[in-house]
């Protein structure tokens, strides 16, 4: 029997061989590759611990077989056990140094100033509802919903509103939003620098967070340019992440200080 089959007399004979199916797994799409990466990351991160645990086990076993007479002899005649004394002392020093160096650095909140606008920006709920009614862009259902939100949101009668909302009709444009951001940020930073006595050039890390307003150039760039901060500053701008970004920004500042300071 021949392994070839003539498919077309004009084209000549062609060899028909069974195609081999690729049975090798796609490692790039394999789920197991994820666990390999996690294992490698764990191994590199905790390599020093994985090396110290067997060493401590060996030392513990050797110390457990020593009697009181052996310890007394080692104490009274260290010159005869010089190598053991040196190695044991070096191990203690290394472990103590590693323990204190590996501990996370403590970060303290030195000051926390809040910007307080001038009294002209105080807007009671009645004034806000009056302006919404005069604007003429909301129907009765919208106004009832706004009143319901105001009563349940916890906003008091001495709540501050931006200047754009005092205009009739309101003017929520990009220019007014930038004006409000500068007023709040620069006011709080000026108070902070005054209280702490820190110079603007001494700031090495800047984290700015805003839940909704996320312009370009960023808010952090506005702060850097306004206070003429140094060129190698670590600047982070968090935007559009909601109210939870306040805690995220504080944790980010803490982690950066632990790494770079």
Coordinates of C-alpha atoms in Angstrom, one line a residue:
X1 CA 0.0 0.0 0.0
X2 CA 1.1 3.5 -0.7
X3 CA 0.8 6.4 1.8
X4 CA 0.1 8.9 -1.0
X5 CA -3.1 9.5 -2.8
X6 CA -3.5 11.1 -6.2
X7 CA -6.0 14.0 -5.7
X8 CA -5.8 15.5 -9.2
X9 CA -4.1 14.0 -12.2
X10 CA -3.2 17.4 -13.5
X11 CA -1.6 18.6 -10.3
X12 CA 0.3 15.4 -9.6
X13 CA 0.2 13.3 -6.5
X14 CA 0.0 14.9 -3.1
X15 CA 0.9 13.3 0.2
X16 CA -1.9 13.0 2.7
X17 CA -0.7 12.9 6.3
X18 CA -2.8 13.2 9.4
X19 CA -2.4 16.7 11.0
X20 CA -1.0 16.7 14.4
X21 CA -3.1 18.5 17.0
X22 CA -1.2 20.9 19.3
X23 CA -1.7 19.3 22.7
X24 CA 0.5 21.8 24.5
X25 CA -1.4 24.1 26.9
X26 CA -1.5 27.8 26.3
X27 CA 0.6 29.0 29.2
X28 CA -0.3 32.6 28.6
X29 CA -4.0 31.9 29.2
X30 CA -3.5 29.2 31.7
X31 CA -5.0 29.7 35.2
X32 CA -2.0 27.9 36.7
X33 CA 0.3 30.6 35.5
X34 CA -1.4 33.0 37.9
X35 CA -0.5 30.8 40.9
X36 CA 3.0 30.5 39.6
X37 CA 3.3 34.3 39.6
X38 CA 1.9 34.6 43.0
X39 CA 4.2 31.9 44.3
X40 CA 7.2 33.5 42.8
X41 CA 6.2 36.9 44.3
X42 CA 5.7 35.3 47.7
X43 CA 9.1 33.6 47.4
X44 CA 11.0 36.8 46.5
X45 CA 9.2 38.9 49.1
X46 CA 9.7 36.4 52.0
X47 CA 13.0 35.0 50.9
X48 CA 14.8 36.3 54.0
X49 CA 12.2 34.7 56.3
X50 CA 12.4 31.4 54.4
X51 CA 16.2 31.4 54.9
X52 CA 16.1 32.4 58.6
X53 CA 13.5 29.8 59.7
X54 CA 15.7 26.7 58.9
X55 CA 18.7 28.5 60.4
X56 CA 16.8 29.3 63.6
X57 CA 15.7 25.6 63.6
X58 CA 19.2 24.4 63.5
X59 CA 20.4 26.8 66.1
X60 CA 17.5 25.9 68.4
X61 CA 18.3 22.2 68.1
X62 CA 22.0 22.8 68.9
X63 CA 21.1 25.0 71.9
X64 CA 18.6 22.4 73.2
X65 CA 21.3 19.7 73.5
X66 CA 23.6 22.0 75.5
X67 CA 23.6 21.4 79.2
X68 CA 24.2 23.9 82.0
X69 CA 27.9 22.8 82.2
X70 CA 28.4 23.4 78.5
X71 CA 27.0 26.9 78.8
X72 CA 29.2 27.6 81.8
X73 CA 32.3 26.3 80.0
X74 CA 31.4 28.4 77.0
X75 CA 31.0 31.5 79.2
X76 CA 34.2 30.9 81.2
X77 CA 36.4 29.9 78.3
X78 CA 35.3 31.8 75.2
X79 CA 38.7 31.7 73.7
X80 CA 38.4 27.9 73.2
X81 CA 35.1 28.4 71.4
X82 CA 35.9 31.6 69.5
X83 CA 34.3 30.6 66.2
X84 CA 31.1 29.6 68.0
X85 CA 31.0 32.8 70.0
X86 CA 31.6 35.0 66.9
X87 CA 29.0 33.2 64.8
X88 CA 26.4 33.3 67.6
X89 CA 27.0 37.0 68.2
X90 CA 26.9 37.8 64.5
X91 CA 23.6 35.9 64.2
X92 CA 22.1 37.9 67.1
X93 CA 23.2 41.2 65.7
X94 CA 21.9 40.3 62.3
X95 CA 18.5 39.2 63.6
X96 CA 18.2 42.3 65.7
X97 CA 19.1 44.6 62.9
X98 CA 16.8 42.9 60.5
X99 CA 13.9 43.0 63.0
X100 CA 14.2 46.8 63.5
X101 CA 14.8 47.5 59.8
X102 CA 11.9 45.5 58.6
X103 CA 9.4 47.1 60.9
X104 CA 7.1 49.5 59.2
X105 CA 7.9 53.1 59.9
X106 CA 5.4 55.1 61.9
X107 CA 3.7 58.0 60.1
X108 CA 2.1 60.7 62.2
X109 CA -0.5 63.3 61.2
X110 CA 1.1 66.6 62.2
X111 CA -1.7 68.9 61.3
X112 CA -5.0 68.9 59.5
X113 CA -6.3 72.3 58.5
X114 CA -9.7 72.8 56.9
X115 CA -10.5 75.7 54.6
X116 CA -13.4 77.9 55.9
X117 CA -14.9 80.2 53.3
X118 CA -16.1 83.7 54.1
X119 CA -19.6 84.3 55.5
X120 CA -21.0 85.5 52.2
X121 CA -21.0 82.0 50.9
X122 CA -23.3 80.6 53.6
X123 CA -26.4 79.2 51.9
X124 CA -29.4 78.1 54.0
X125 CA -31.7 75.5 52.6
X126 CA -34.5 78.0 52.0
X127 CA -32.2 80.2 49.9
X128 CA -31.0 77.3 47.9
X129 CA -34.6 76.2 47.1
X130 CA -35.5 79.8 46.3
X131 CA -32.7 80.0 43.8
X132 CA -33.6 76.7 42.2
X133 CA -37.2 77.9 41.8
X134 CA -36.2 81.3 40.3
X135 CA -33.8 79.5 37.8
X136 CA -36.9 78.2 36.0
X137 CA -35.2 75.0 34.8
X138 CA -36.8 72.6 37.3
X139 CA -40.3 71.3 37.5
X140 CA -42.3 70.7 40.7
X141 CA -41.1 67.1 40.8
X142 CA -37.5 68.1 40.6
X143 CA -37.9 70.8 43.2
X144 CA -39.6 68.3 45.6
X145 CA -36.8 65.8 45.1
X146 CA -34.1 68.5 45.8
X147 CA -35.9 69.5 49.0
X148 CA -36.1 65.9 50.0
X149 CA -32.4 65.4 49.4
X150 CA -31.5 68.6 51.3
X151 CA -33.5 67.5 54.4
X152 CA -32.0 64.0 54.4
X153 CA -28.4 64.8 53.5
X154 CA -27.4 66.3 56.8
X155 CA -26.6 69.8 55.3
X156 CA -27.1 72.4 58.0
X157 CA -28.3 76.0 57.7
X158 CA -24.8 77.2 57.7
X159 CA -23.5 75.2 54.8
X160 CA -21.2 76.9 52.3
X161 CA -21.8 76.8 48.6
X162 CA -19.6 77.9 45.7
X163 CA -20.2 81.3 44.1
X164 CA -21.4 79.7 40.9
X165 CA -24.6 78.4 42.6
X166 CA -25.4 81.9 44.0
X167 CA -25.8 83.3 40.5
X168 CA -29.2 83.3 38.8
X169 CA -29.3 81.2 36.8
X170 CA -26.4 79.0 38.2
X171 CA -23.2 79.1 36.3
X172 CA -21.4 75.7 36.8
X173 CA -18.7 76.1 34.2
X174 CA -15.1 75.0 34.0
X175 CA -13.8 78.5 35.0
X176 CA -15.9 78.6 38.1
X177 CA -14.9 75.1 39.0
X178 CA -11.2 75.9 38.8
X179 CA -11.8 79.1 40.8
X180 CA -13.5 77.1 43.5
X181 CA -10.7 74.4 43.5
X182 CA -8.0 77.1 43.8
X183 CA -9.9 78.8 46.6
X184 CA -10.2 75.6 48.7
X185 CA -6.8 74.1 48.0
X186 CA -4.7 77.2 48.3
X187 CA -6.6 78.3 51.4
X188 CA -6.0 75.0 53.2
X189 CA -2.4 74.8 52.1
X190 CA -1.6 78.3 53.1
X191 CA -3.0 77.6 56.6
X192 CA -1.0 74.4 56.8
X193 CA 2.3 76.0 55.9
X194 CA 1.7 78.8 58.4
X195 CA 0.9 76.5 61.2
X196 CA 3.7 74.0 60.7
X197 CA 6.4 76.5 59.5
X198 CA 7.3 74.2 56.5
X199 CA 8.7 75.8 53.4
X200 CA 7.2 75.0 50.1
X201 CA 10.6 74.0 48.7
X202 CA 10.8 71.4 51.5
X203 CA 7.8 69.4 50.3
X204 CA 8.8 66.2 48.5
X205 CA 5.5 64.4 48.2
X206 CA 2.2 65.8 47.1
X207 CA -1.1 63.8 46.9
X208 CA -4.2 65.7 45.7
X209 CA -7.7 64.1 45.7
X210 CA -11.0 65.4 44.3
X211 CA -14.1 63.2 44.1
X212 CA -15.7 64.8 41.0
X213 CA -13.6 67.6 39.4
X214 CA -10.8 66.2 37.4
X215 CA -9.4 68.8 35.0
X216 CA -6.4 68.9 32.7
X217 CA -3.8 70.2 33.8
X218 CA -4.5 68.3 37.0
X219 CA -5.1 69.8 40.4
X220 CA -1.7 68.6 41.6
X221 CA -0.1 70.5 38.7
X222 CA -2.0 73.6 39.8
X223 CA -0.6 73.3 43.3
X224 CA 3.0 72.6 42.0
X225 CA 2.9 75.7 39.8
X226 CA 1.3 78.0 42.3
X227 CA 3.7 77.3 45.1
X228 CA 6.8 76.7 42.8
X229 CA 7.5 73.3 44.3
X230 CA 10.8 71.6 43.5
X231 CA 11.1 69.8 40.2
X232 CA 11.7 66.3 41.6
X233 CA 8.6 66.2 43.7
X234 CA 6.5 63.0 43.8
X235 CA 3.1 64.2 42.7
X236 CA 0.0 62.1 42.6
X237 CA -3.5 63.2 41.5
X238 CA -6.5 61.1 42.4
X239 CA -9.8 62.1 40.7
X240 CA -13.2 60.6 39.8
X241 CA -13.0 58.0 42.5
X242 CA -15.8 59.1 44.7
X243 CA -15.8 59.9 48.4
X244 CA -13.8 56.8 49.3
X245 CA -10.8 58.3 47.6
X246 CA -10.3 60.5 50.7
X247 CA -9.2 57.5 52.7
X248 CA -7.3 56.1 49.7
X249 CA -5.3 59.3 49.3
X250 CA -4.4 59.2 53.0
X251 CA -3.2 55.6 52.8
X252 CA -1.3 56.4 49.7
X253 CA 0.5 59.2 51.4
X254 CA 1.3 56.9 54.3
X255 CA 2.8 54.2 52.1
X256 CA 4.9 56.7 50.1
X257 CA 6.3 58.2 53.3
X258 CA 7.2 54.7 54.6
X259 CA 9.0 53.9 51.4
X260 CA 10.9 57.1 50.6
X261 CA 11.4 58.5 54.1

